[in-house]
mmCIF file of C-alpha atoms in Angstrom:
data_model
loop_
_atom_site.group_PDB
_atom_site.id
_atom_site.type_symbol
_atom_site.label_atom_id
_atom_site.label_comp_id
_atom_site.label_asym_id
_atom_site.label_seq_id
_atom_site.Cartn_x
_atom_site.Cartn_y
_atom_site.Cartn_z
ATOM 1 C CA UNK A 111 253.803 188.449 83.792
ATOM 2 C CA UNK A 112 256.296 190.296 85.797
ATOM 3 C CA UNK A 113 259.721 189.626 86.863
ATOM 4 C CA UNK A 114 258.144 185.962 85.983
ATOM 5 C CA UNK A 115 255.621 185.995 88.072
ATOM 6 C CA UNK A 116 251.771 185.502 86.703
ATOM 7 C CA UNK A 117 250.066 188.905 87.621
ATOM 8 C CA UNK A 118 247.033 188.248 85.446
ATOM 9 C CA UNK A 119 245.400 185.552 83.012
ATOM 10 C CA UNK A 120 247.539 186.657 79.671
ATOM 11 C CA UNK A 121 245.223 187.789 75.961
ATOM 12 C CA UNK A 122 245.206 185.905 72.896
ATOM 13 C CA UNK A 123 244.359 187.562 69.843
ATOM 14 C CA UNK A 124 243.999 184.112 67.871
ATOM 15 C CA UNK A 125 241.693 181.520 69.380
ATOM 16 C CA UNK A 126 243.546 178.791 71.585
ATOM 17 C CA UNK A 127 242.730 176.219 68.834
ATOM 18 C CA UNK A 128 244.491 178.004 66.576
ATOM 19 C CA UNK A 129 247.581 179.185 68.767
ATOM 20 C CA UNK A 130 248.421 175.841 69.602
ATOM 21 C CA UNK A 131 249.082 172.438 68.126
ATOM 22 C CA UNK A 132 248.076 170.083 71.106
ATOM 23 C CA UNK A 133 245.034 170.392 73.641
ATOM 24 C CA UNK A 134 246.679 168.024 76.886
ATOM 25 C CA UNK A 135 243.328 168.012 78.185
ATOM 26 C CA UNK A 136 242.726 166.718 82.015
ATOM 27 C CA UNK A 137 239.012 164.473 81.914
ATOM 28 C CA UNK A 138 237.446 164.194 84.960
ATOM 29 C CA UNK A 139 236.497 167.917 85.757
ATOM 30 C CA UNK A 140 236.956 169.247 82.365
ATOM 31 C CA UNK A 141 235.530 166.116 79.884
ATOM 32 C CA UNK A 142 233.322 164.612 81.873
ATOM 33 C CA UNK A 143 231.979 163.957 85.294
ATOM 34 C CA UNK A 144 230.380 160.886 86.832
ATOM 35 C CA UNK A 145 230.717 159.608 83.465
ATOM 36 C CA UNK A 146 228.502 162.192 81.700
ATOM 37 C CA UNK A 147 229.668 164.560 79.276
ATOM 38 C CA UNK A 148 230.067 168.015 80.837
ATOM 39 C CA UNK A 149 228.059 170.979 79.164
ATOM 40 C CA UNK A 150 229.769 172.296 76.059
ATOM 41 C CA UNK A 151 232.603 169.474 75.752
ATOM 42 C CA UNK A 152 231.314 167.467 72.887
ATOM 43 C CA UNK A 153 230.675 170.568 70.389
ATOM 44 C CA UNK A 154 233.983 172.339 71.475
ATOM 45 C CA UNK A 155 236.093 169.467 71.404
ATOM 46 C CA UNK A 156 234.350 168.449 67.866
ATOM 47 C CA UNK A 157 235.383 171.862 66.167
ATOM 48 C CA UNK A 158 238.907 172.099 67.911
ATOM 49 C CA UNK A 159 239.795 168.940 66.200
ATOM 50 C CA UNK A 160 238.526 170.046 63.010
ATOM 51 C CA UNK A 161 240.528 172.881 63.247
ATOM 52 C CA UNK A 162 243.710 170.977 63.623
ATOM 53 C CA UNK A 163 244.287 170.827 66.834
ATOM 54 C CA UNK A 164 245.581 167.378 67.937
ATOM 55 C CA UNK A 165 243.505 166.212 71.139
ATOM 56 C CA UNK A 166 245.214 164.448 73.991
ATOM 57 C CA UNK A 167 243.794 163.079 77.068
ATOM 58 C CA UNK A 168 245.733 163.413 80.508
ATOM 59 C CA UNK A 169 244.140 161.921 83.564
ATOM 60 C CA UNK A 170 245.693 161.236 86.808
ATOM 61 C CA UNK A 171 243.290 158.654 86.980
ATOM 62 C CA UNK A 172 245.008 155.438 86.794
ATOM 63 C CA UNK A 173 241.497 153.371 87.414
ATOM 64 C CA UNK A 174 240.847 152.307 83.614
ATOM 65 C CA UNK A 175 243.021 151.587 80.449
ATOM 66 C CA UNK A 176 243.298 153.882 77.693
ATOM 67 C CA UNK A 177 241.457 151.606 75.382
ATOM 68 C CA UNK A 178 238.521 151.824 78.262
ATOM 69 C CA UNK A 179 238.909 155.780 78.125
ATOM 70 C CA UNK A 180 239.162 156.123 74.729
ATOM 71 C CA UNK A 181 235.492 153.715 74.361
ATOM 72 C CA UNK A 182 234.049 155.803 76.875
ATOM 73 C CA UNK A 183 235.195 159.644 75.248
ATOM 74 C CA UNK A 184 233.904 157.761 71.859
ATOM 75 C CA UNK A 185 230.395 156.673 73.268
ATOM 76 C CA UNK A 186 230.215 160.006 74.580
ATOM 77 C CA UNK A 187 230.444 161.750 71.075
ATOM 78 C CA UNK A 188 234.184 162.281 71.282
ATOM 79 C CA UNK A 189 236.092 160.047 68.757
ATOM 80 C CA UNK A 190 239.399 158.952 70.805
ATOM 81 C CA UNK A 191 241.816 155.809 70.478
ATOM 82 C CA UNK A 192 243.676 154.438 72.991
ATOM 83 C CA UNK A 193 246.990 156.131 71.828
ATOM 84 C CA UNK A 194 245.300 159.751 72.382
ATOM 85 C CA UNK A 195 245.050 158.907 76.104
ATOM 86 C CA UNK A 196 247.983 159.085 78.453
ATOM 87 C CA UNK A 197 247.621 158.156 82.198
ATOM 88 C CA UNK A 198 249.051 158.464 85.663
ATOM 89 C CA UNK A 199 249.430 154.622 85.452
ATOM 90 C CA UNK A 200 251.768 154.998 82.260
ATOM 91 C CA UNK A 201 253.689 157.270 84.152
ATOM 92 C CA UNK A 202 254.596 155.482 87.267
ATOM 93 C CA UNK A 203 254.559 152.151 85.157
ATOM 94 C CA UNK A 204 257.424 153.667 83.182
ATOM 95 C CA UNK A 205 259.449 155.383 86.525
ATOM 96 C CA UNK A 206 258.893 151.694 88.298
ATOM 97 C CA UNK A 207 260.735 150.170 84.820
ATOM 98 C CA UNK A 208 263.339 152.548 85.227
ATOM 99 C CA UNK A 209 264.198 150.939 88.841
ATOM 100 C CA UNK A 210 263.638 147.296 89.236
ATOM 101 C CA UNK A 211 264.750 144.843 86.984
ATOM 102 C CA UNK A 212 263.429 143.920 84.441
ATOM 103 C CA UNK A 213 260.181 141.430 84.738
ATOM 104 C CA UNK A 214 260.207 142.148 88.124
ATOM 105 C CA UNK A 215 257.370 141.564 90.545
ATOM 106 C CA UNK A 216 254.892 144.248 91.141
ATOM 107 C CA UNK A 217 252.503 144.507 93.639
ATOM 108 C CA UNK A 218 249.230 146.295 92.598
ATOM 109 C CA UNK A 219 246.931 148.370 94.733
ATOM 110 C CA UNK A 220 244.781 149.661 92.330
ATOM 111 C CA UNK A 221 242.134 149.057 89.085
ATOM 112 C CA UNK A 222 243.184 147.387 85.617
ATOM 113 C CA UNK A 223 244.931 149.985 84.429
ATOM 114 C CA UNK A 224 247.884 149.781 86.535
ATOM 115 C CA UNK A 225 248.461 146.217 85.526
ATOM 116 C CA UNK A 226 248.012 147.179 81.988
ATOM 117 C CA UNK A 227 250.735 149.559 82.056
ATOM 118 C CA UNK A 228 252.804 147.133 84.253
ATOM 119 C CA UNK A 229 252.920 144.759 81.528
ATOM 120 C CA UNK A 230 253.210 147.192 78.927
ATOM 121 C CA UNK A 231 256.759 147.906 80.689
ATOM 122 C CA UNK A 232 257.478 144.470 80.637
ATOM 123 C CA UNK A 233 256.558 144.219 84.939
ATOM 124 C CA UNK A 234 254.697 141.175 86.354
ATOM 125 C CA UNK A 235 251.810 142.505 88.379
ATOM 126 C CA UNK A 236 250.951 140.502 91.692
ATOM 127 C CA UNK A 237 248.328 141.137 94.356
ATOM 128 C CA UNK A 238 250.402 139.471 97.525
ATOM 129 C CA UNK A 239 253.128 141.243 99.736
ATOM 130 C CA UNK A 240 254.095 137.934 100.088
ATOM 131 C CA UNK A 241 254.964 137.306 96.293
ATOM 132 C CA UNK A 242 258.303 138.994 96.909
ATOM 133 C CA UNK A 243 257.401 141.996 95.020
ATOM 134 C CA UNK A 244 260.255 144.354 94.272
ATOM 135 C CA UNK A 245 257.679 147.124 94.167
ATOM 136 C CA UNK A 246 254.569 148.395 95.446
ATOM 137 C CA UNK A 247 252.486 150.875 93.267
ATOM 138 C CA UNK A 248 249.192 152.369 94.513
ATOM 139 C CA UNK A 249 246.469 153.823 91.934
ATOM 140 C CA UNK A 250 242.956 154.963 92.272
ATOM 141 C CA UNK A 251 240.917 151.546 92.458
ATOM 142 C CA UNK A 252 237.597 152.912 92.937
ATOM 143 C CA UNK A 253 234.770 152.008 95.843
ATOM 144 C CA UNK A 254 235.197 148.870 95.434
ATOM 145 C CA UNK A 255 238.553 148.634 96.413
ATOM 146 C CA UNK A 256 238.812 146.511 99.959
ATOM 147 C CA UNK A 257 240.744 147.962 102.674
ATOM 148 C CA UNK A 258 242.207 144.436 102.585
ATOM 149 C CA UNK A 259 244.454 145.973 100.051
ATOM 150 C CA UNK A 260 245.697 148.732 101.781
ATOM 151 C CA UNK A 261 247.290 146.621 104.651
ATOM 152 C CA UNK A 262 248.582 144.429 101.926
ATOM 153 C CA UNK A 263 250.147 148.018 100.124
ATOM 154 C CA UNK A 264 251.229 148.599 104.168
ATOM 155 C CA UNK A 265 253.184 144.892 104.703
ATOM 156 C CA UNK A 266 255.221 145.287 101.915
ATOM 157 C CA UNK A 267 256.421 148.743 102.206
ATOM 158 C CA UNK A 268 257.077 148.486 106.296
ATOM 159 C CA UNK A 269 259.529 145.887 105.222
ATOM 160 C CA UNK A 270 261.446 148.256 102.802
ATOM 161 C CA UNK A 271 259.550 147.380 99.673
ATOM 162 C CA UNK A 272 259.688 150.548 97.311
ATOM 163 C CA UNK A 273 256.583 152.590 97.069
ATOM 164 C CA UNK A 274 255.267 154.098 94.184
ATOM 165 C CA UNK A 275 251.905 156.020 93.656
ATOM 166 C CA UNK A 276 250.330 157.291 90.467
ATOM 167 C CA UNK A 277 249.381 160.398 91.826
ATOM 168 C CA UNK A 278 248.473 161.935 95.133
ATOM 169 C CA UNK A 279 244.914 163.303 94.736
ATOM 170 C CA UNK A 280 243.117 163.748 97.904
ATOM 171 C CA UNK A 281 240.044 164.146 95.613
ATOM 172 C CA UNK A 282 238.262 163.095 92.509
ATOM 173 C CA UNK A 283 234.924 164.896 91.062
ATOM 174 C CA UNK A 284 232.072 162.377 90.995
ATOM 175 C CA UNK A 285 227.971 163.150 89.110
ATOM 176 C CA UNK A 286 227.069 163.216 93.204
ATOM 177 C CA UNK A 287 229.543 165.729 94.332
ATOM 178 C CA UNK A 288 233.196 165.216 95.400
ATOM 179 C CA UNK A 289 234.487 161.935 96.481
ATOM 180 C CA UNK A 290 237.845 160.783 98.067
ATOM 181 C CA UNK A 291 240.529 160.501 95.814
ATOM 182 C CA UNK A 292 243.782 158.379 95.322
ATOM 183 C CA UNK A 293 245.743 160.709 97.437
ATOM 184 C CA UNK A 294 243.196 159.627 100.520
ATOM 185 C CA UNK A 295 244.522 156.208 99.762
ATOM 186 C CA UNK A 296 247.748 157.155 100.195
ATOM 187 C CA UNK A 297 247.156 158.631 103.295
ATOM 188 C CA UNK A 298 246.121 155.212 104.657
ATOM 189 C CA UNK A 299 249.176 153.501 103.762
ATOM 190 C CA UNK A 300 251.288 156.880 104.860
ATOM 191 C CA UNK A 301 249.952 156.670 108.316
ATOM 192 C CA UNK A 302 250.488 152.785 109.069
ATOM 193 C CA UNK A 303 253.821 152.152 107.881
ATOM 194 C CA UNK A 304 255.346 156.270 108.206
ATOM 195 C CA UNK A 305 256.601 155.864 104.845
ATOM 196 C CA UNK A 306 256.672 158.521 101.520
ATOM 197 C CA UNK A 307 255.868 157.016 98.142
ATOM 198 C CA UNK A 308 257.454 158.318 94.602
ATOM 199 C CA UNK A 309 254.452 159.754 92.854
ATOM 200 C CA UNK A 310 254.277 160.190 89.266
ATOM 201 C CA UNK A 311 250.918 161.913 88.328
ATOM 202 C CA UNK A 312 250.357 165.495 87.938
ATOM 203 C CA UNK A 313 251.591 168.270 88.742
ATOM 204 C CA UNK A 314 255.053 166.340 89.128
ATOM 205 C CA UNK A 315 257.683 165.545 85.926
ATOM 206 C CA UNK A 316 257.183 161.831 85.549
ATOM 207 C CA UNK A 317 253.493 162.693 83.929
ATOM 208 C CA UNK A 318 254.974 165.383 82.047
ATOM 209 C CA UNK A 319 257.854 163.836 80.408
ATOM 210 C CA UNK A 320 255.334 160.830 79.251
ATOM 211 C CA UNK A 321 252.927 163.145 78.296
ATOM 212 C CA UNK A 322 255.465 164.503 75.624
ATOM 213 C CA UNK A 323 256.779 161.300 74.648
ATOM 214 C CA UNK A 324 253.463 160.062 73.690
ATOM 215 C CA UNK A 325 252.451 162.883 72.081
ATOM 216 C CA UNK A 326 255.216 164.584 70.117
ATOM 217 C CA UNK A 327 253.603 168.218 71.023
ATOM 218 C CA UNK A 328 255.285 171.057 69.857
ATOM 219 C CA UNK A 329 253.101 174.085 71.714
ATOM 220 C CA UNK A 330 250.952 171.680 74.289
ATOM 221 C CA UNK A 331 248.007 173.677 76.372
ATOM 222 C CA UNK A 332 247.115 171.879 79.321
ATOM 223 C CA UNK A 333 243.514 172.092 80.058
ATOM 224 C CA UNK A 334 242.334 171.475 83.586
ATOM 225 C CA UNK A 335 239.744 172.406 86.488
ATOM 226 C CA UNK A 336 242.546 171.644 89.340
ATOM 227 C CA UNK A 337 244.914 173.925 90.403
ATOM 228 C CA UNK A 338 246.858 171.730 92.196
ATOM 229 C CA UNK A 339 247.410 169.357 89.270
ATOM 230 C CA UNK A 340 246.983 170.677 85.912
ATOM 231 C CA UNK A 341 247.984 174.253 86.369
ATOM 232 C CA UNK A 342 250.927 173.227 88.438
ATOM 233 C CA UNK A 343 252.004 170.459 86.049
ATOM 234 C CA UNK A 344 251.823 173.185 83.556
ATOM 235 C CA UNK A 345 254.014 175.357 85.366
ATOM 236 C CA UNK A 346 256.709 172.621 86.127
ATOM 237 C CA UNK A 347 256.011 171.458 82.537
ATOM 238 C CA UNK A 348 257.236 175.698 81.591
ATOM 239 C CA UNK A 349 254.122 175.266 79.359
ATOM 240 C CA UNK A 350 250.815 177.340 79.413
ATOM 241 C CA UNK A 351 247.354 176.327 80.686
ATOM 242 C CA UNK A 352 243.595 177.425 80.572
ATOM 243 C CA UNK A 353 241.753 176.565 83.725
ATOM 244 C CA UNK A 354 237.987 175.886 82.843
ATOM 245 C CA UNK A 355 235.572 176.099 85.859
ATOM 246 C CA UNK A 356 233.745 173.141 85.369
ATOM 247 C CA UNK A 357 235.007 170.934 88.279
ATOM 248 C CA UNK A 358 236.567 171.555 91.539
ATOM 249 C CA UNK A 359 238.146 175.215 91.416
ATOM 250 C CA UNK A 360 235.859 177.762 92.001
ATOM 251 C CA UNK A 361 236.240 181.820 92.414
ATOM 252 C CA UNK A 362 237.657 181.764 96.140
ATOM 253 C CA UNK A 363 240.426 179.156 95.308
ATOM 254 C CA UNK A 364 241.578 181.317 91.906
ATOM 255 C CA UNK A 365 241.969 184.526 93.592
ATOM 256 C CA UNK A 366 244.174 182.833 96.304
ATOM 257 C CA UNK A 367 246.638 181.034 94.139
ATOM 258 C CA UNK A 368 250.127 181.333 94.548
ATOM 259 C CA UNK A 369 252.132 181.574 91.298
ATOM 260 C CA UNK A 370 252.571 177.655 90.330
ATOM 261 C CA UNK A 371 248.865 177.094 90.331
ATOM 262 C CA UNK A 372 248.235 180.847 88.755
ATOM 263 C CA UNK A 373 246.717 179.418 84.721
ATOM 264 C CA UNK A 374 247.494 181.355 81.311
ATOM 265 C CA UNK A 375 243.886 181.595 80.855
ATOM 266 C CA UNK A 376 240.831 181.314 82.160
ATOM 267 C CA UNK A 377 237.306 180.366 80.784
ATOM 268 C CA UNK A 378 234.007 179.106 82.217
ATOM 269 C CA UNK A 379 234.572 175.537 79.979
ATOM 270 C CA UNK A 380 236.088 174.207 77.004
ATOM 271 C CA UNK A 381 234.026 176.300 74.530
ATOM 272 C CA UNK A 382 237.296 178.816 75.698
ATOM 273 C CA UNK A 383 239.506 176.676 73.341
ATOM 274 C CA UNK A 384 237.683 177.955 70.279
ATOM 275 C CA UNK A 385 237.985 181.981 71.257
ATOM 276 C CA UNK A 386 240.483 184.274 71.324
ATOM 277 C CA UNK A 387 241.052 186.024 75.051
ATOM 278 C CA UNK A 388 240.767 189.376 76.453
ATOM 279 C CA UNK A 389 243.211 191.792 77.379
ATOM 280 C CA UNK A 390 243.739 192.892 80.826
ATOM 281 C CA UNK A 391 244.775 196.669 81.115
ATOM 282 C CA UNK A 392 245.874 198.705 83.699
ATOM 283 C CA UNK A 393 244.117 201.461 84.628
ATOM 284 C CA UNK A 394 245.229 203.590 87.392
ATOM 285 C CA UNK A 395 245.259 201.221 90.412
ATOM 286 C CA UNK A 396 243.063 198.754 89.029
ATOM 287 C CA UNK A 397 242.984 196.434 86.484
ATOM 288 C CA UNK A 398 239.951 196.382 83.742
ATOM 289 C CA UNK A 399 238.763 193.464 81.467
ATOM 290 C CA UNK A 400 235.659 194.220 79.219
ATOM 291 C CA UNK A 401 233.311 196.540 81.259
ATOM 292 C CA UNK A 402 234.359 195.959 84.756
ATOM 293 C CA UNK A 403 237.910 197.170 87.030
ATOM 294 C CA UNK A 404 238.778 195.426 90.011
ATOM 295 C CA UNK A 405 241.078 196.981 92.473
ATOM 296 C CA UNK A 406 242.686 195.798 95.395
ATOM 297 C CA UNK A 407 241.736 197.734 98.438
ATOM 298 C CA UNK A 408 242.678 197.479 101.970
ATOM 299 C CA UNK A 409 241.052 194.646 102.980
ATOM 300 C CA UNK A 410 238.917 193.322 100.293
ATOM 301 C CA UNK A 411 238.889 193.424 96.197
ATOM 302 C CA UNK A 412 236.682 195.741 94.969
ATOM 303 C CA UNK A 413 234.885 195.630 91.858
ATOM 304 C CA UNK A 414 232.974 198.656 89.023
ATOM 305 C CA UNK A 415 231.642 197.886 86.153
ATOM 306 C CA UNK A 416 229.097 195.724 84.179
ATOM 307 C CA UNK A 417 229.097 193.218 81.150
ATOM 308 C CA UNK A 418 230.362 189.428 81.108
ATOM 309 C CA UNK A 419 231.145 187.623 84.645
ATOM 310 C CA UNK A 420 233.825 185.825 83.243
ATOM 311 C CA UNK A 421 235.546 189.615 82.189
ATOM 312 C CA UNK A 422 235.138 190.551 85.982
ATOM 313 C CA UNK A 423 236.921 187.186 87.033
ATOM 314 C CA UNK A 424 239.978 188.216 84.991
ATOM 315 C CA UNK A 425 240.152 191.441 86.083
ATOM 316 C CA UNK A 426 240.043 189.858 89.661
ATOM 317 C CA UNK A 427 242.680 188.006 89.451
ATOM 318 C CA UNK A 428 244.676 190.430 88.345
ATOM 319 C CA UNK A 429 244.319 192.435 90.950
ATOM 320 C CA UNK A 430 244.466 189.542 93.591
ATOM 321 C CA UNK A 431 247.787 188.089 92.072
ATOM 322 C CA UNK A 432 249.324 191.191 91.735
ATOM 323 C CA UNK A 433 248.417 192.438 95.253
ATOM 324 C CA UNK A 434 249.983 188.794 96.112
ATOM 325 C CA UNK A 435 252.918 189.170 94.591
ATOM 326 C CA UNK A 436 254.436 186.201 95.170
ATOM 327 C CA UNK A 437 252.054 184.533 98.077
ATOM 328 C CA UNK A 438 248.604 183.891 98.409
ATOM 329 C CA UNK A 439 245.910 186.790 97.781
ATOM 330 C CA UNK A 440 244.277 187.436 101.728
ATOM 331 C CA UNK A 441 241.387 189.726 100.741
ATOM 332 C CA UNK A 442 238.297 189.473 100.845
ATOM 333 C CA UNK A 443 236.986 188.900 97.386
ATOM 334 C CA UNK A 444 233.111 187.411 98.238
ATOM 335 C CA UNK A 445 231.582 190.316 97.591
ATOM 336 C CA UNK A 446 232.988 190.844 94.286
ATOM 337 C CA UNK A 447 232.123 187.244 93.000
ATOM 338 C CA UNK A 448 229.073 187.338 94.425
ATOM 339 C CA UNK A 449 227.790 190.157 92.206
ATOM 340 C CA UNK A 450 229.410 188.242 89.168
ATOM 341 C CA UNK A 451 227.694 184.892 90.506
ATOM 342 C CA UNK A 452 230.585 183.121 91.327
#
């Protein structure tokens, strides 16, 4: 980095596994998608942990309990208890605690999970606006969630009723493609009563700080396919990431970011935990990474070279985020990711 800003994924001689106690992996994206294990996740994850690296699971994803995650990750091949799974629900269950009394009312827009956390904090979950609740907390509920609820989310909080939401995803990767997210939910209730919630999911503190309580780490990684999210709860969290590209970020998007969403690393999925990874020299007025140099010309990046795609990536973004500076990359990097197949 310079003059703390990210100018270029950083090297590791050591692999990941090794340089850090704690994986805070995201799941949908990165895990799984649709509910199938993603290419590469089951083997990686396998030898990480047998490394002794302690495995954590951080969704934003407020839908199921842990217990449900943790069965799932385990059915998949991926031994998990509930205690190695931390949610957006625990998050905003534990920032609602810290406002309203205690056993207060809660009214729940959202799946199980909320309500589990609810009561973990000692909160009595209700589905009425007219149970006098002293909150309202929205959480992804999934497609079968009525739209019913979202006037009932809208009564309450036009009368003054505290909002909370577990996070503000506008979207959530599905095993069809990209579907709306809690964030679009939010929008709903935004729009009818003109009202902002508290959020507590990623990339904002609330997540972070339970994240840590729950799992002691010492040197935490955040793993994630969002920018938005992971990398940027990373960056608030002043802790470093790897960005795999196994959900919704693709070349276009990592080129552009702006420094909070900018990862440590980046590989093509989590088989990058187990490796160390490159350096990224300067050379001249462009930046190299295995056999390829990317520069940053006048109106579009620019890329020599041959060998791994992921190498050229790097080397990218380096040039990108340094040409950025500060802001958003503007040029024209398709025909350099198009030769690398990105």
């Amino acid at each position: 980095m310079s003059d703390g800003v990210r100018t270029g994924p950083e090297s590791s001689e050591r692999p990941l596994s090794e340089a850090y106690d704690t994986a805070l992996l995201d799941l949908d994206g990165v895990v799984y998608a649709g509910g199938n294990a993603i290419a590469h996740a089951v083997g990686s994850l396998e030898r990480a942990r047998a490394g002794g690296m302690h495995l954590a699971y951080v969704t934003n994803n407020a839908l199921r309990t842990p217990g449900a995650v943790a069965e799932h990750l385990t059915e998949l091949g991926i031994p998990a208890a509930a205690e190695d799974v931390i949610t957006s629900a625990q998050a905003v269950a534990r920032l609602i605690a810290e406002q309203v009394p205690a056993g207060a009312r809660v009214l729940v827009i959202g799946g199980e999970g909320l309500r589990v956390a609810l009561r973990e904090r000692g909160l009595e979950p209700v589905e009425s606006a007219d149970d006098d609740p002293a909150a309202v907390v929205q959480g992804y509920g999934g497609p079968e969630l009525t739209w019913g609820r979202f006037a009932e989310a809208s009564y309450a909080v036009a009368r003054g009723v505290p909002w909370f939401a577990s996070n503000t995803d506008l979207t959530i990767p599905s095993g069809r493609g990209i579907a709306p997210g809690n964030g679009a939910a939010v929008e709903v209730v935004r729009i009818a009563t003109g009202k902002e919630p508290q959020v507590a999911g990623k990339p904002l503190p609330p997540m972070h700080r339970e994240t840590v309580i729950r799992t002691g780490a010492k040197r935490p990684l955040v793993v994630g396919d969002r920018l938005d999210t992971d990398i940027e709860g990373a960056f608030n969290g002043g802790v470093d990431s790897l960005l795999v590209l196994t959900g919704v970020t693709d070349g276009p998007r990592l080129l552009a970011a702006t420094p909070e969403h900018r990862p440590t690393y980046v590989d093509a999925d989590l088989r990058g935990l187990l490796t160390g990874q490159p350096e990224i020299t300067r050379e001249g007025e462009g930046f190299r990474c295995g056999g390829w140099t990317a520069t940053a010309g006048n109106t579009r990046l620019e890329l020599d070279g041959d060998g791994e795609a992921l190498d050229g990536l790097r080397a990218l973004c380096a040039a990108a985020w340094t040409a950025a500076g500060e802001g958003s990359c503007e040029l024209d990097g398709g025909k350099a990711l198009a030769r690398l197949g990105l």
